[in-house]
mmCIF file of C-alpha atoms in Angstrom:
data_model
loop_
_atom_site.group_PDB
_atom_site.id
_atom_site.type_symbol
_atom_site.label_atom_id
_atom_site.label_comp_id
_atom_site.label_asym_id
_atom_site.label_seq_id
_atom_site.Cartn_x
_atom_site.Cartn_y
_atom_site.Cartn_z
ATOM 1 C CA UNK A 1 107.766 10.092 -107.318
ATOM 2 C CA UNK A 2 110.799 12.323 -107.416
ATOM 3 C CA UNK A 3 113.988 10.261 -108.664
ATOM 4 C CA UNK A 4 117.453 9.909 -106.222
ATOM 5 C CA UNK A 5 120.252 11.871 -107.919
ATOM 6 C CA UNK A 6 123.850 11.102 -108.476
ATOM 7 C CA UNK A 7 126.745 12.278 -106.960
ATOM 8 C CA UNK A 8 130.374 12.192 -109.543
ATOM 9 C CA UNK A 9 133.861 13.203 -108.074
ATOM 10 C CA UNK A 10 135.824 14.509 -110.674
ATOM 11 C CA UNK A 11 138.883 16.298 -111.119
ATOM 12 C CA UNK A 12 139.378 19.534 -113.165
ATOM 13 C CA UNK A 13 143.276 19.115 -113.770
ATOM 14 C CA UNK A 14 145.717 21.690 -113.995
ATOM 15 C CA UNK A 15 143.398 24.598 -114.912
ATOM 16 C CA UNK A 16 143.117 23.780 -118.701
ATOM 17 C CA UNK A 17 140.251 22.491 -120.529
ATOM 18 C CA UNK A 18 142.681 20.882 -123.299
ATOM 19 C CA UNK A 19 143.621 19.169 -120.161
ATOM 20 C CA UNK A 20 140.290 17.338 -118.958
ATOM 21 C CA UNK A 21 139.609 13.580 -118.952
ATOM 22 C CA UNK A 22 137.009 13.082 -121.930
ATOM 23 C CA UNK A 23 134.800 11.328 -118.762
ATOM 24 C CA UNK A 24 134.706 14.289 -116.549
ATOM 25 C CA UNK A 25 134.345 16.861 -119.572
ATOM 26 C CA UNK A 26 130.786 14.864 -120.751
ATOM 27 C CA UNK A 27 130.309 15.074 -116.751
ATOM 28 C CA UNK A 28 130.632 18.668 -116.410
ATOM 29 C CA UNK A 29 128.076 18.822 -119.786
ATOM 30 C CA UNK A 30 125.283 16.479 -118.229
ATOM 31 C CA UNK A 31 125.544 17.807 -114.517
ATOM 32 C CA UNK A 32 122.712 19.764 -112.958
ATOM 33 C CA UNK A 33 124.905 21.101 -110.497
ATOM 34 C CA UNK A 34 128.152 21.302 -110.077
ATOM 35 C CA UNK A 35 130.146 22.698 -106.852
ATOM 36 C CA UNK A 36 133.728 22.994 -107.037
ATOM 37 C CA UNK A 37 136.818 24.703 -105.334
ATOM 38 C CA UNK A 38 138.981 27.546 -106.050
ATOM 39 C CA UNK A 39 141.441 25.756 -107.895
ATOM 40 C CA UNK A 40 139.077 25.061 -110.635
ATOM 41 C CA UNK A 41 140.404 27.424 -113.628
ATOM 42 C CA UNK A 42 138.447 30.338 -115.013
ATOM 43 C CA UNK A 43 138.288 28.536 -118.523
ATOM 44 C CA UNK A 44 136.864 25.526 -117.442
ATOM 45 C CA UNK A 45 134.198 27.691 -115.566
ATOM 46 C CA UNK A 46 133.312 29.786 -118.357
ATOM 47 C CA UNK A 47 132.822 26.629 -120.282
ATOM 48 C CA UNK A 48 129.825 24.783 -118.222
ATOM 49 C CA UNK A 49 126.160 24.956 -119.546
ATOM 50 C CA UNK A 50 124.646 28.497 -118.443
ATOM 51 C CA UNK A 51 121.647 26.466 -117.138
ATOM 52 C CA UNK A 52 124.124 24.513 -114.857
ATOM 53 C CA UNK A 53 123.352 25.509 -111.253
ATOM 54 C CA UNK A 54 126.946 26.646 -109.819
ATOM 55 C CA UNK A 55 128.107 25.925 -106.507
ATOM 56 C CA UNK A 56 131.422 27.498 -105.297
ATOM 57 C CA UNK A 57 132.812 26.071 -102.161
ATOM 58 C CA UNK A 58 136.063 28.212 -101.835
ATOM 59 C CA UNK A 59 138.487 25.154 -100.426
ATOM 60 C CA UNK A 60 142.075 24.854 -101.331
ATOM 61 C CA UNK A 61 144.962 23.059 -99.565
ATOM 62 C CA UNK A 62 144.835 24.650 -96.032
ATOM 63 C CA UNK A 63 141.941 26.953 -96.190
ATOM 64 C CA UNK A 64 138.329 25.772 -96.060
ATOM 65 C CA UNK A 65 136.150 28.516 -96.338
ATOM 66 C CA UNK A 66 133.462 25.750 -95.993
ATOM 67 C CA UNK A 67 133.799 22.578 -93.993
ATOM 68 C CA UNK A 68 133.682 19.378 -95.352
ATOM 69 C CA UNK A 69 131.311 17.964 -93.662
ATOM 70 C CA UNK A 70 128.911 21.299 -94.966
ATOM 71 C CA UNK A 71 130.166 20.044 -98.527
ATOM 72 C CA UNK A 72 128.944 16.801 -98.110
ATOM 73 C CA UNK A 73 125.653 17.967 -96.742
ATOM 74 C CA UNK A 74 125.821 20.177 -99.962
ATOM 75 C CA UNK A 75 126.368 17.176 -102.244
ATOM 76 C CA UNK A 76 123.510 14.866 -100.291
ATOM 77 C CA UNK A 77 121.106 17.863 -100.160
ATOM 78 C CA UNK A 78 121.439 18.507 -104.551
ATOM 79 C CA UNK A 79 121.259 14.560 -104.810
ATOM 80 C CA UNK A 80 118.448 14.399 -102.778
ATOM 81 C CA UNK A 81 116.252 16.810 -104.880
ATOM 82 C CA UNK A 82 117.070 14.408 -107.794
ATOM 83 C CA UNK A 83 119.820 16.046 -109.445
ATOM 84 C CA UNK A 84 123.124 14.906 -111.348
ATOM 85 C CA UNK A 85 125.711 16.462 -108.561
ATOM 86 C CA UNK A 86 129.640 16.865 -109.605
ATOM 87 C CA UNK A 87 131.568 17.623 -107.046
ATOM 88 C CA UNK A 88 134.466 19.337 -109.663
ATOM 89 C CA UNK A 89 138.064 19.378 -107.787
ATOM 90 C CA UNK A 90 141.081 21.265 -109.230
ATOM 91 C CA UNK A 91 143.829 18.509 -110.118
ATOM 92 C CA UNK A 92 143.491 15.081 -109.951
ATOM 93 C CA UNK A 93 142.083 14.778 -106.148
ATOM 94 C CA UNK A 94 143.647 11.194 -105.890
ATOM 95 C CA UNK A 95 147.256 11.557 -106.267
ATOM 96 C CA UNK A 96 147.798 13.044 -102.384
ATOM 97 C CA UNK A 97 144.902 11.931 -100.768
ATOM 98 C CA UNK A 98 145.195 8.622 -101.695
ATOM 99 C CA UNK A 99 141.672 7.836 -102.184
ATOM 100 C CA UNK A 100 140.703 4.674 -104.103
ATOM 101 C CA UNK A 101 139.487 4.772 -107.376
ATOM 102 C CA UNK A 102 135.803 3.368 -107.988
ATOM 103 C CA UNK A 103 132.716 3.906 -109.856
ATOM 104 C CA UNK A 104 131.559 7.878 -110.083
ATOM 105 C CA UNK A 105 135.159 8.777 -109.343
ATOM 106 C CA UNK A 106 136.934 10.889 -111.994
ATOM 107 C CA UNK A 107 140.579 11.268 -111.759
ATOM 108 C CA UNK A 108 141.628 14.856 -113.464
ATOM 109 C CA UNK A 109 144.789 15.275 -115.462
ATOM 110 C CA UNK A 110 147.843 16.583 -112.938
ATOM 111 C CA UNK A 111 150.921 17.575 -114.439
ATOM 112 C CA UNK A 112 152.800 15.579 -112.567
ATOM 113 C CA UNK A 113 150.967 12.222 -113.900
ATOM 114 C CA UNK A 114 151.366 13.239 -117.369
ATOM 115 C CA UNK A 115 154.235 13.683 -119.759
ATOM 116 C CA UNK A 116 157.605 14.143 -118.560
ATOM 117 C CA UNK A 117 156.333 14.217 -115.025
ATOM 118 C CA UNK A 118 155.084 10.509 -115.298
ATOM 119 C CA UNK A 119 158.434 9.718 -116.015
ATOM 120 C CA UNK A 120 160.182 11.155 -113.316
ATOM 121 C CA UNK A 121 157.620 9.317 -111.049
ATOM 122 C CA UNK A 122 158.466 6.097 -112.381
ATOM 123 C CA UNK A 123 162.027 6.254 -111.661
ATOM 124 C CA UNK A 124 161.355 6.290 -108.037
ATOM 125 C CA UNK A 125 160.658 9.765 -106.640
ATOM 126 C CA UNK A 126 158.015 8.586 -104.098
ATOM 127 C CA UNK A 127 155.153 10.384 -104.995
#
């Protein structure tokens, strides 16, 4: 009997691999297949496991070369066939969207949230 995969949401950061959660770094190692967006940096691309079945699904803010609903039938489909799934996102894909944060959720490093950014969000900016 073939064995349900996993699906992980996890966010790639600003581009750097210096710059990925520990979590979503071991995630990227383990995953059988990961599909991701354009804003996904070259680095952390040339990085995953050759054996690591690559799925690019082109979206960015504003342009989705593929719908969503095709990348969730992506996601379900890879699952399905028993596989560890990451669905890899450039940036942190919580801080806009405001999605909650719960298990198989990654949050990626933005700039924004770290540093001298977290400070200016702290002092009220809104975001």
């Amino acid at each position: 009997m073939m064995q349900t995969g996993k699906v992980w949401l996890a966010g790639a950061g600003p581009g750097s691999v210096e710059l990925l959660t520990v979590k979503a770094w071991k995630l990227i190692k383990a995953g059988d297949c990961i599909v991701y967006d354009r804003l996904v940096g070259n680095e952390i691309l040339s990085m995953i496991p050759a054996d690591t079945e690559l799925i690019n699904v082109g979206k960015s803010s504003g342009h989705h070369a593929i719908p969503q609903t095709e990348i969730n039938q992506i996601l379900i489909r890879e699952a399905k066939l028993g596989k560890k799934v990451i669905r890899l996102k450039g940036g942190d894909p919580f801080v806009w969207k405001g999605r909650r944060r719960d298990r198989g959720l990654v949050p990626g490093r933005d700039p924004l949230r770290s540093g001298a950014g977290s400070i200016f969000l702290r002092r009220g900016s809104g975001l």
